[in-house]
């Protein structure tokens, strides 16, 4: 019979609905039951595409004897970390503090009030290599609760106090924010040098195995190169992007990236494919293509966008969270090949040729003699490669497919909207822009609740599934990433509803997430979980697999400030960067998005207003020239001429008339502007001024208040 999880909107919780464990969802019902029975909580956290979560579920949670012991001695709580990042963040802090490591599945034993007293990750069903078995851990925790209760309570209180006292620690040495006079370019240059110390020049990426895609760091490096002309920054980004795209982490048949590489050479991935990784990488590869016209980047953008639309798009127009790592009960079974399998599909000649092109060997690069496809060099016969690739992809479709986690997460859809909108503008793919627009409509109609006169900011829920909104409140990354996506969509489409929605979301960030010191908490002041609040209101300035909420908020606030001329938003953006940039001086890989936003701060931002009918060829040519600029602080607005200060038109378009009856572009930077131009070539030149190795700025203000180029 199904347990309580059968009614959940989380696919991960649904995976456990048939367990003999008497699972509760996180909430007051579970805490009240633990208090009533006077037993501890066992909080098990994971996510739907997590391979080792599936392993532990099969070994332990599906076992009748183990489940019976759990039900007798604990109140068992299942948490989807993707639905409840706030719960995950606090308990992961505790797990890392107690064990020195963390990961999923995460197993936490806590008092009925939610205070953790013992933490771990995966536990095997039998002792292995010095690791206790899960039954041993269960027995020890139950025994401690009944025979050493005072010791357990004292330990839980000590841990709670230690977690409550933890705050973002900002090492000395960097300056950022209004009190420190803004972002210092010298800090950004020094941080590039610090990052280079861990760069793997031979294989790309940073550090050793496992290697995760450094998406935010790569975005920063591309922006830094665009602003300064630093060839070392571009070289690190280019080598890493190429290595990931040619290795096994990239799906050479279907497009899209796996979660990470288990080795240092990008050969064998952990096969789950996450929306957030692919959205971030789609945007970075589009920016790489813009930087140097790489054919590889163009292919990766096209294939990854196609994969997202083909395999993650939901019937409601949003994007699902992930594809599982497993199929047929085995990790990677959908993706790997042997020489014999290639020959069976392609015949002997084409099979042997395909094996040489994609690195499939008799020994194999993965398990049981199978290989992950890699494309370490361009094929000698591209036309043959295309035909063979299509045949293999078609044959692969007959294999059992990995499971789909079809919940729609606000933040990750915001990242997808931004990526698809910008890539669509750059590569002239209106179908991608349409997909981004559909996702935006879903978020604003289903995930968003408008504000009121007393509280004008909009509110978000974290997830939906099947067109039904979830109940978990949005966290900071949801507000920031959705605002980022909507602002990018507004820049591409010119539809003012998206900037209006973004402004309302960021109003909530300013009104309800501030920490009183220029930064932001990860939960709002009126929607922080009461159990977590006893321990600590979550706040993490470091990037994880996605941009930190604080850095993402800084980026969206900076863009909105440029669109509207709002000093409040600009100052809030700079204040939010202070702690992440201080973190970056020692740990640059943990602050890539803050560094990317800081490049935009230093660059201006560069504001481009294009006025003219949207269907006019001259307007489109000006917009294409604007989007072709790699300037890190680029903000683009476009609309019809003669817009006044009323209505929904952002301030960047106010009082921008046509020039001699023709569409025109107005470029401003650092509170000064150039003469409007109707020539796309001149617009390109204006956007290139003050960037690259020459540095400097030709921007000067005229005595009349108009701004003119120097004589």
PDB file of C-alpha atoms in Angstrom, residues 410 443-452 454-462 472-475 478-479 482 501 504-509 511-513 523-528:
ATOM      1  CA  UNK A 410      11.156  28.435 -10.610  1.00  0.00           C
ATOM      2  CA  UNK A 443       5.864  31.003 -14.191  1.00  0.00           C
ATOM      3  CA  UNK A 444       3.962  34.274 -14.082  1.00  0.00           C
ATOM      4  CA  UNK A 445       0.553  32.617 -14.314  1.00  0.00           C
ATOM      5  CA  UNK A 446       1.082  29.611 -12.032  1.00  0.00           C
ATOM      6  CA  UNK A 447       4.101  30.248  -9.784  1.00  0.00           C
ATOM      7  CA  UNK A 448       3.609  33.953  -9.140  1.00  0.00           C
ATOM      8  CA  UNK A 449       1.169  35.696  -6.804  1.00  0.00           C
ATOM      9  CA  UNK A 450       0.812  39.460  -7.338  1.00  0.00           C
ATOM     10  CA  UNK A 451       1.439  41.833  -4.464  1.00  0.00           C
ATOM     11  CA  UNK A 452      -0.925  44.249  -2.765  1.00  0.00           C
ATOM     12  CA  UNK A 454       0.516  47.172   1.470  1.00  0.00           C
ATOM     13  CA  UNK A 455       3.113  44.745   0.099  1.00  0.00           C
ATOM     14  CA  UNK A 456       3.633  45.504  -3.607  1.00  0.00           C
ATOM     15  CA  UNK A 457       6.197  42.832  -4.427  1.00  0.00           C
ATOM     16  CA  UNK A 458       5.147  39.592  -6.123  1.00  0.00           C
ATOM     17  CA  UNK A 459       5.542  36.231  -4.399  1.00  0.00           C
ATOM     18  CA  UNK A 460       6.752  32.949  -5.914  1.00  0.00           C
ATOM     19  CA  UNK A 461       6.239  29.301  -5.115  1.00  0.00           C
ATOM     20  CA  UNK A 462       9.254  27.095  -5.645  1.00  0.00           C
ATOM     21  CA  UNK A 472       6.931  25.441  -0.858  1.00  0.00           C
ATOM     22  CA  UNK A 473       7.751  29.137  -0.781  1.00  0.00           C
ATOM     23  CA  UNK A 474      10.253  30.460  -3.271  1.00  0.00           C
ATOM     24  CA  UNK A 475      13.745  31.161  -1.973  1.00  0.00           C
ATOM     25  CA  UNK A 478      13.953  31.696  -7.338  1.00  0.00           C
ATOM     26  CA  UNK A 479      13.239  35.422  -7.193  1.00  0.00           C
ATOM     27  CA  UNK A 482      13.337  34.347 -12.525  1.00  0.00           C
ATOM     28  CA  UNK A 501       7.113  41.261 -13.422  1.00  0.00           C
ATOM     29  CA  UNK A 504       7.861  43.259  -8.713  1.00  0.00           C
ATOM     30  CA  UNK A 505       9.964  40.195  -7.849  1.00  0.00           C
ATOM     31  CA  UNK A 506      12.983  42.318  -7.019  1.00  0.00           C
ATOM     32  CA  UNK A 507      10.782  44.571  -4.891  1.00  0.00           C
ATOM     33  CA  UNK A 508      10.111  41.527  -2.741  1.00  0.00           C
ATOM     34  CA  UNK A 509      13.853  40.780  -2.584  1.00  0.00           C
ATOM     35  CA  UNK A 511      11.650  44.345   1.128  1.00  0.00           C
ATOM     36  CA  UNK A 512      11.794  40.825   2.569  1.00  0.00           C
ATOM     37  CA  UNK A 513      15.207  39.206   2.039  1.00  0.00           C
ATOM     38  CA  UNK A 523      14.548  32.938   2.713  1.00  0.00           C
ATOM     39  CA  UNK A 524      12.129  35.811   3.156  1.00  0.00           C
ATOM     40  CA  UNK A 525      11.485  37.281   6.597  1.00  0.00           C
ATOM     41  CA  UNK A 526       7.855  36.150   6.587  1.00  0.00           C
ATOM     42  CA  UNK A 527       8.250  32.729   4.919  1.00  0.00           C
ATOM     43  CA  UNK A 528      11.236  31.233   6.736  1.00  0.00           C
TER      44      UNK A 528
END
